[in-house]
């Protein structure tokens, strides 16, 4: 009995129409990246576990997919090793699947530092794998679309990433709000609270404000050991109102005792000055409740939310000061963003924004009415393709109804009927399947009729 | 001490210039596939081991990359299981990495049979993984570029694949020979030798003729238990000379006692009649020594060799009659081809055929001579990008020499110098880095100067 086929939980098959939408997303993002001089690289799906372990926290380590060593992996393992499963899994697995694109990129930069001219602007669009519990919108294999600049501390790079976000979502027709904050401000805030060692606790707590609300964030801060005075300092900052310039002035006043905090305010102000010059079309706002989970960020942080569709952030990123240090190349500052292709797909679908025209499908199907007719039309089909028109010949001489149905289900807009008459005339009958309109055309007329 | 970064043996990093070449290959193949109405699908990198095991022979099973179950994989394993490593590895691994694109495609067709309109023409360009011993030109992660039609027995599909091969290599500018054979002829040959049960032995032996020569193939056939008479029947067939039509007549005479063999000859003849109508530009020839390793082929088999560069086959495929049967959907005939992107890359590089123009790199670098100058040029750079011209602003105000060097190393052809003078004039000094020529241009003149 044949096995019933299935795929692992959390993975997906993509059929033609999903791939059309996905490729539209990847191609749009790629072409914007390229317009700003970012260059494509690719790294292997499989990395040494030593490259991956310890880079994503304890939780991340558990979510790595580990690959069994090839050959007889267990041959040299002593039976006593079974007592400790973790130790055993490390003994029989030396490789794992890529968990994100950032750590492999840092590894790439260090490994190829002599071939790279800095500042290095690279983009990378590849899948990553996480052994997370699958749920709606969370997959075990998904694509990331990242752009990063490393080797410069210039805020022009931050501005450029905001421009890229602006261009990408303008291309998609998605209205967004680009939220910006700065990690140094968050650190300054911890400092003026008298709890500089609690920056991570504070950051983690305020990152939740959208999800759990102000009161619960305050409760969490108390729980982490912050005093009422400290929480009182933080509270107005989280609910700051006004224009970006007004927000900057208010926060500057609150942080006046923190050198790092003021540096953050200054960076934010300079970035907004640059953004003003760049003429960004989308809404850009300072959001001091924006923290982002990953702790390697040290300067600007970004997050993008769709305005007309309810979903989590669809793009995010920030500046990090020492990502390559762990691989032996300290002091290289970088800034990057990552577009969430799966969520963007949902937004485009939900708002009906996928392009309707030129969906990459076949333009015309030649009917197959028998050997003689097909022999005549083979060169006509070749001629169309030479002129860039995608076409098919129905492979079997079946009832015309079946051939119609095939065109219909595949969304092919035109049928080129070639029967005895047409061969005699040296022409085809072109039928527009949407309007029903049909006319007899010579091959060169056919090219004109079918060109976009 | 920081760890020294490296990647697993048999895997590769691809930098910008390699990615440019690879994307050129993938895009060319993709656009030809689309012109013939093939639609893109993608399947997960991770498949259930039950989908993969037993599909590639014992040797293939050993070369599968297995993924350790997530969570505590070893928790429920009894210590005694360690005695049998194979059984243990199956207990703690339920998933593996894709080994080729054909088996996942068969799985896809069966799983989604109700959503698919047959005949189904799909292409798939994705990486595959094999735990093979790495060596020159053999990698553990590499891309396959496959196109298949399933659900039709029409020889028009075979012809179409030959047209696709012809178009792809014409685009690349690579002169090739397309070799064609038919598995039914090989079976017929075994039959007229009186050894129909030895078709696989015979096929495997004659597949080696290019590598080991006629005498060694004969020796291998004797070793497999074939009689001198049998080998005498096979020998002239392997060294057949003449035009395709002459070869067909000779082989028809030899196979006159084998019904299957004659069916193969008839298929080959019909295919060549269709190929004649299609006006193929490349050399197409019958090669009866062509066998191809994979045993699921049942009809036409193809292989493509570069004429001007010494390397193995760069494309191959064939017809199979029951690939989906193993997943519960018998009787679906298909035919497909697979392009070897890595070898094509070597051929294009070796023959210096990669396109020189428009390599996707940045067109112009704006110099950074200070805040005021940059503030002026930011909108100019935006204007260029809106006109489809890729450009960068050097992120830091460093010595002009450093900025020159950056442009040079990145292969950027133009420098747009913006100093105090230029800002005063409302223009940029555009320098062609190849010729040294420079002139001052207003923003709209700049667009014209930089457009291709």
Coordinates of C-alpha atoms in Angstrom, one line a residue, chain B residues 38-444:
Chain B
X38 CA 6.0 26.2 -16.9
X39 CA 4.9 27.5 -13.5
X40 CA 7.0 27.9 -10.5
X41 CA 6.5 25.9 -7.3
X42 CA 8.6 25.5 -4.2
X43 CA 8.6 22.6 -1.7
X44 CA 10.0 22.7 1.9
X45 CA 13.7 22.0 2.4
X46 CA 12.8 19.6 5.1
X47 CA 10.8 16.5 4.2
X48 CA 9.6 13.6 6.3
X49 CA 12.2 10.8 6.1
X50 CA 9.4 8.4 5.1
X51 CA 9.0 10.5 1.9
X52 CA 12.7 10.3 1.1
X53 CA 13.9 6.9 2.2
X54 CA 14.0 4.1 -0.3
X55 CA 13.7 6.5 -3.3
X56 CA 17.3 6.8 -4.2
X57 CA 18.7 3.3 -3.7
X58 CA 20.7 2.2 -0.7
X59 CA 23.5 4.5 -1.6
X60 CA 21.1 7.5 -1.7
X61 CA 19.6 6.6 1.7
X62 CA 23.1 6.9 3.2
X63 CA 23.6 10.3 1.6
X64 CA 20.5 11.9 3.2
X65 CA 21.1 14.6 5.7
X66 CA 19.0 13.7 8.8
X67 CA 17.6 16.3 11.2
X68 CA 17.6 15.5 14.9
X69 CA 14.0 15.7 16.3
X70 CA 13.5 18.9 18.3
X71 CA 13.0 18.8 22.0
X72 CA 14.7 16.0 24.0
X73 CA 15.3 13.6 21.1
X74 CA 17.0 11.0 23.2
X75 CA 14.8 11.0 26.2
X76 CA 12.7 8.0 25.3
X77 CA 15.5 5.9 23.8
X78 CA 16.4 2.8 25.8
X79 CA 20.1 2.4 26.3
X80 CA 20.1 -1.0 24.5
X81 CA 19.1 0.9 21.3
X82 CA 22.7 2.2 21.0
X83 CA 23.8 -1.2 19.9
X84 CA 22.1 -0.5 16.5
X85 CA 23.1 2.9 15.2
X86 CA 20.8 2.8 12.2
X87 CA 17.8 2.0 14.2
X88 CA 18.7 4.7 16.7
X89 CA 19.2 7.3 14.0
X90 CA 15.8 6.6 12.7
X91 CA 14.3 6.9 16.2
X92 CA 15.8 10.3 16.9
X93 CA 15.4 11.7 13.3
X94 CA 12.1 11.8 11.6
X95 CA 13.0 14.5 9.0
X96 CA 15.7 15.0 6.4
X97 CA 16.9 17.6 3.9
X98 CA 15.6 17.4 0.3
X99 CA 18.0 15.2 -1.8
X100 CA 16.6 16.2 -5.2
X101 CA 13.6 18.1 -6.7
X102 CA 12.0 15.1 -8.4
X103 CA 10.8 13.0 -5.4
X104 CA 9.4 16.1 -3.6
X105 CA 7.7 17.1 -6.8
X106 CA 6.1 13.6 -7.1
X107 CA 5.0 14.0 -3.4
X108 CA 3.6 17.5 -4.2
X109 CA 1.6 16.2 -7.2
X110 CA 0.0 13.5 -5.2
X111 CA -0.7 15.6 -2.2
X112 CA -2.2 18.5 -4.3
X113 CA -3.7 16.4 -7.1
X114 CA -7.2 18.0 -6.7
X115 CA -5.8 21.6 -7.0
X116 CA -3.7 20.8 -10.1
X117 CA -4.9 20.9 -13.7
X118 CA -3.2 18.3 -15.7
X119 CA -1.1 18.2 -17.8
X120 CA 0.9 20.0 -15.1
X121 CA 4.0 21.9 -16.2
X122 CA 6.1 23.1 -13.3
X123 CA 9.6 24.4 -12.8
X124 CA 11.5 24.5 -9.5
X125 CA 14.8 26.1 -8.8
X126 CA 15.9 25.3 -5.3
X127 CA 18.9 23.9 -3.4
X128 CA 19.3 20.2 -2.6
X129 CA 21.6 18.5 0.0
X130 CA 23.7 15.3 -0.2
X131 CA 26.1 14.0 2.4
X132 CA 28.5 13.0 -0.4
X133 CA 32.3 13.1 0.1
X134 CA 33.1 16.7 -1.0
X135 CA 35.5 17.0 -3.9
X136 CA 36.2 19.4 -6.8
X137 CA 32.9 20.2 -8.4
X138 CA 30.9 18.1 -6.0
X139 CA 29.2 20.0 -3.2
X140 CA 27.0 19.0 -0.2
X141 CA 24.6 21.9 -1.0
X142 CA 23.8 22.8 -4.6
X143 CA 21.0 24.1 -6.7
X144 CA 18.9 22.1 -9.2
X145 CA 16.8 23.8 -11.9
X146 CA 14.1 21.4 -13.0
X147 CA 11.2 21.5 -15.4
X148 CA 8.7 18.6 -15.7
X149 CA 5.4 17.9 -17.4
X150 CA 3.2 15.3 -15.8
X151 CA -0.1 13.9 -16.9
X152 CA 0.5 13.5 -20.6
X153 CA 2.2 10.8 -22.8
X154 CA 2.5 13.2 -25.8
X155 CA 5.9 13.3 -27.4
X156 CA 5.3 17.1 -27.9
X157 CA 6.5 17.4 -24.3
X158 CA 9.8 15.8 -25.2
X159 CA 10.1 18.1 -28.2
X160 CA 9.3 21.1 -26.0
X161 CA 12.1 20.2 -23.5
X162 CA 14.6 20.0 -26.4
X163 CA 13.4 23.4 -27.5
X164 CA 13.9 24.7 -24.0
X165 CA 17.5 23.3 -23.9
X166 CA 18.1 24.9 -27.3
X167 CA 16.8 28.3 -26.1
X168 CA 18.6 28.3 -22.8
X169 CA 22.0 27.5 -24.3
X170 CA 21.5 29.9 -27.2
X171 CA 20.8 32.6 -24.6
X172 CA 24.1 31.7 -22.8
X173 CA 26.0 31.5 -26.0
X174 CA 27.2 28.0 -25.2
X175 CA 27.4 25.6 -28.2
X176 CA 26.1 22.2 -27.1
X177 CA 25.3 18.7 -28.4
X178 CA 21.9 17.4 -27.2
X179 CA 22.1 13.6 -27.0
X180 CA 18.9 11.5 -27.1
X181 CA 18.2 7.9 -26.5
X182 CA 15.2 5.8 -25.4
X183 CA 15.1 3.4 -22.5
X184 CA 12.7 1.1 -24.5
X185 CA 15.5 0.6 -27.0
X186 CA 17.9 -0.4 -24.2
X187 CA 15.3 -2.9 -22.9
X188 CA 14.8 -4.2 -26.5
X189 CA 18.5 -4.7 -26.8
X190 CA 18.5 -6.8 -23.6
X191 CA 15.7 -8.8 -25.0
X192 CA 17.3 -9.5 -28.4
X193 CA 20.4 -10.5 -26.4
X194 CA 18.3 -13.1 -24.7
X195 CA 18.9 -11.4 -21.4
X196 CA 15.8 -9.2 -20.7
X197 CA 16.4 -9.6 -16.9
X198 CA 19.9 -8.0 -17.3
X199 CA 18.7 -4.7 -18.7
X200 CA 19.9 -2.8 -15.6
X201 CA 23.3 -4.5 -15.7
X202 CA 23.6 -3.7 -19.4
X203 CA 22.4 -0.1 -18.9
X204 CA 24.8 0.5 -16.1
X205 CA 27.7 -1.0 -18.1
X206 CA 27.1 1.0 -21.3
X207 CA 26.5 4.2 -19.3
X208 CA 30.3 4.0 -18.6
X209 CA 31.4 3.9 -22.2
X210 CA 32.7 7.5 -22.3
X211 CA 34.6 7.0 -19.0
X212 CA 36.1 3.5 -19.4
X213 CA 35.9 2.7 -23.2
X214 CA 34.4 -0.1 -25.3
X215 CA 36.8 -2.9 -24.1
X216 CA 36.1 -2.3 -20.5
X217 CA 32.4 -2.1 -21.0
X218 CA 32.6 -5.5 -22.9
X219 CA 34.6 -6.9 -20.0
X220 CA 32.0 -5.7 -17.5
X221 CA 29.2 -7.2 -19.6
X222 CA 31.0 -10.6 -19.6
X223 CA 31.4 -10.3 -15.9
X224 CA 27.7 -9.7 -15.5
X225 CA 27.1 -13.1 -17.2
X226 CA 26.3 -12.1 -20.8
X227 CA 27.3 -14.5 -23.5
X228 CA 29.7 -13.7 -26.3
X229 CA 26.7 -13.8 -28.7
X230 CA 24.8 -11.3 -26.5
X231 CA 27.8 -8.9 -26.3
X232 CA 28.2 -9.3 -30.1
X233 CA 24.6 -8.0 -30.5
X234 CA 25.3 -5.0 -28.3
X235 CA 28.7 -4.0 -29.7
X236 CA 27.7 -2.5 -33.1
X237 CA 24.9 -0.6 -31.4
X238 CA 27.3 1.2 -29.1
X239 CA 29.5 2.4 -32.0
X240 CA 26.8 3.2 -34.4
X241 CA 27.7 5.8 -37.1
X242 CA 25.7 7.9 -39.6
X243 CA 22.9 10.4 -39.6
X244 CA 20.1 10.2 -37.1
X245 CA 17.8 8.7 -39.8
X246 CA 20.4 6.1 -40.7
X247 CA 20.9 5.2 -37.0
X248 CA 17.2 4.8 -36.6
X249 CA 17.0 2.4 -39.5
X250 CA 20.0 0.3 -38.4
X251 CA 18.6 0.0 -34.8
X252 CA 15.2 -0.9 -36.1
X253 CA 16.7 -3.8 -38.0
X254 CA 18.6 -5.1 -34.9
X255 CA 15.5 -4.8 -32.7
X256 CA 13.0 -6.4 -35.1
X257 CA 12.2 -9.2 -32.7
X258 CA 11.5 -7.0 -29.7
X259 CA 8.1 -5.3 -29.4
X260 CA 9.3 -2.9 -26.7
X261 CA 12.4 -2.1 -28.6
X262 CA 10.5 -1.3 -31.8
X263 CA 8.1 0.9 -29.8
X264 CA 11.2 2.8 -28.6
X265 CA 12.5 3.2 -32.1
X266 CA 9.1 4.5 -33.2
X267 CA 9.1 7.1 -30.3
X268 CA 12.6 8.2 -31.2
X269 CA 11.6 8.6 -34.9
X270 CA 8.5 10.6 -34.0
X271 CA 10.4 12.8 -31.7
X272 CA 13.0 13.5 -34.4
X273 CA 10.2 14.4 -36.8
X274 CA 8.9 16.9 -34.3
X275 CA 12.4 18.3 -33.6
X276 CA 12.8 18.9 -37.4
X277 CA 9.7 21.1 -37.4
X278 CA 10.8 23.0 -34.4
X279 CA 14.0 24.3 -36.1
X280 CA 16.4 23.5 -33.3
X281 CA 19.7 25.5 -33.6
X282 CA 22.0 23.3 -31.6
X283 CA 23.2 19.9 -32.7
X284 CA 20.8 17.0 -31.7
X285 CA 21.9 13.4 -32.1
X286 CA 20.9 9.9 -31.2
X287 CA 23.4 8.3 -28.8
X288 CA 22.6 4.7 -28.1
X289 CA 25.4 4.6 -25.4
X290 CA 23.4 7.2 -23.4
X291 CA 21.8 5.4 -20.5
X292 CA 21.7 7.7 -17.4
X293 CA 21.9 6.2 -14.0
X294 CA 18.4 6.7 -12.5
X295 CA 16.2 3.7 -13.1
X296 CA 12.9 5.4 -13.1
X297 CA 13.2 6.5 -16.8
X298 CA 11.1 4.5 -19.2
X299 CA 11.1 6.4 -22.5
X300 CA 13.2 9.2 -24.0
X301 CA 16.4 10.1 -22.2
X302 CA 18.4 13.3 -22.8
X303 CA 21.9 14.6 -22.0
X304 CA 23.6 17.8 -23.0
X305 CA 27.3 18.3 -23.4
X306 CA 29.2 21.5 -24.0
X307 CA 31.1 21.4 -27.3
X308 CA 33.8 23.9 -26.5
X309 CA 34.6 23.1 -22.8
X310 CA 35.7 19.9 -21.1
X311 CA 33.1 19.0 -18.4
X312 CA 30.5 16.4 -17.7
X313 CA 26.9 16.7 -18.9
X314 CA 25.4 20.1 -18.1
X315 CA 21.7 19.1 -18.4
X316 CA 19.9 15.8 -18.5
X317 CA 16.5 14.2 -18.1
X318 CA 14.0 11.8 -19.5
X319 CA 10.5 10.3 -19.4
X320 CA 9.2 8.3 -16.5
X321 CA 6.0 6.4 -16.4
X322 CA 5.1 6.0 -12.8
X323 CA 7.0 8.4 -10.5
X324 CA 3.9 9.2 -8.4
X325 CA 2.8 5.6 -8.0
X326 CA 4.9 5.2 -4.8
X327 CA 2.8 8.0 -3.2
X328 CA -0.5 6.4 -4.2
X329 CA -1.2 7.9 -7.7
X330 CA -0.3 5.4 -10.3
X331 CA -0.3 5.7 -14.1
X332 CA 0.7 9.4 -14.4
X333 CA 3.4 9.7 -17.1
X334 CA 5.9 12.6 -17.0
X335 CA 9.0 13.9 -18.6
X336 CA 11.5 16.3 -17.2
X337 CA 14.9 17.9 -17.5
X338 CA 17.4 19.3 -15.0
X339 CA 20.0 22.0 -15.6
X340 CA 23.3 21.8 -13.7
X341 CA 23.8 25.4 -12.5
X342 CA 27.2 24.8 -11.0
X343 CA 28.7 23.3 -14.2
X344 CA 27.0 25.9 -16.4
X345 CA 28.7 28.5 -14.2
X346 CA 32.1 26.9 -14.8
X347 CA 31.4 26.8 -18.6
X348 CA 30.3 30.4 -18.8
X349 CA 33.4 31.4 -16.7
X350 CA 35.8 29.2 -18.7
X351 CA 34.5 30.5 -22.0
X352 CA 34.3 34.1 -20.7
X353 CA 30.6 34.3 -21.7
X354 CA 29.2 36.1 -18.6
X355 CA 27.6 39.5 -19.8
X356 CA 30.0 42.4 -19.2
X357 CA 27.5 45.2 -19.3
X358 CA 24.9 46.2 -16.6
X359 CA 26.3 43.8 -14.0
X360 CA 23.7 45.0 -11.5
X361 CA 26.3 47.1 -9.6
X362 CA 25.8 50.7 -8.5
X363 CA 25.9 53.1 -11.5
X364 CA 27.2 56.2 -9.7
X365 CA 28.7 57.1 -6.3
X366 CA 28.1 60.5 -4.8
X367 CA 31.1 61.8 -2.9
X368 CA 30.6 63.0 0.7
X369 CA 32.4 66.3 1.2
X370 CA 30.6 67.3 4.3
X371 CA 27.1 67.8 5.8
X372 CA 26.1 70.8 3.7
X373 CA 27.0 69.1 0.4
X374 CA 25.3 65.9 1.4
X375 CA 22.1 67.8 2.5
X376 CA 22.1 69.2 -1.1
X377 CA 22.6 66.0 -2.9
X378 CA 20.2 63.7 -1.0
X379 CA 17.2 64.8 -3.2
X380 CA 19.4 64.4 -6.3
X381 CA 20.2 60.8 -5.4
X382 CA 16.5 60.2 -4.8
X383 CA 15.7 61.7 -8.2
X384 CA 18.1 59.3 -9.9
X385 CA 16.7 56.3 -8.1
X386 CA 13.1 57.3 -9.2
X387 CA 14.5 57.2 -12.7
X388 CA 15.8 53.7 -12.2
X389 CA 19.4 54.6 -11.8
X390 CA 21.2 52.8 -8.9
X391 CA 23.3 55.1 -6.8
X392 CA 25.0 55.4 -3.5
X393 CA 26.1 58.3 -1.2
X394 CA 29.5 57.6 0.4
X395 CA 28.5 57.5 4.1
X396 CA 31.4 59.3 5.6
X397 CA 33.2 62.6 4.9
X398 CA 36.6 61.1 4.3
X399 CA 39.5 61.9 1.9
X400 CA 38.4 61.8 -1.7
X401 CA 41.0 59.1 -2.4
X402 CA 39.2 56.7 -0.1
X403 CA 36.0 57.4 -1.8
X404 CA 37.6 56.8 -5.2
X405 CA 39.0 53.5 -4.0
X406 CA 35.6 52.4 -2.8
X407 CA 34.1 53.1 -6.2
X408 CA 37.0 51.3 -7.9
X409 CA 36.9 48.2 -5.8
X410 CA 33.1 47.9 -6.2
X411 CA 33.3 48.4 -10.0
X412 CA 31.2 51.6 -9.9
X413 CA 31.7 53.3 -13.3
X414 CA 30.9 56.9 -12.4
X415 CA 31.7 59.3 -9.5
X416 CA 29.4 62.3 -8.9
X417 CA 31.6 64.9 -7.1
X418 CA 29.6 67.4 -5.1
X419 CA 31.7 70.1 -3.4
X420 CA 31.1 73.7 -2.4
X421 CA 31.3 74.9 -6.1
X422 CA 28.8 72.3 -7.3
X423 CA 26.3 73.2 -4.5
X424 CA 26.7 76.9 -5.5
X425 CA 26.0 76.0 -9.2
X426 CA 23.2 73.5 -8.4
X427 CA 25.1 70.9 -10.4
X428 CA 27.4 67.8 -9.9
X429 CA 30.7 67.0 -11.5
X430 CA 30.3 63.7 -13.2
X431 CA 33.5 61.7 -13.6
X432 CA 33.8 58.6 -15.8
X433 CA 36.2 56.5 -13.9
X434 CA 37.2 54.5 -17.0
X435 CA 38.1 57.4 -19.3
X436 CA 38.8 60.1 -16.6
X437 CA 36.5 62.4 -18.6
X438 CA 34.4 64.8 -16.4
X439 CA 31.8 67.5 -16.8
X440 CA 29.5 69.5 -14.7
X441 CA 25.8 68.6 -15.1
X442 CA 22.5 69.7 -13.7
X443 CA 20.3 67.0 -12.1
X444 CA 18.2 66.4 -15.2

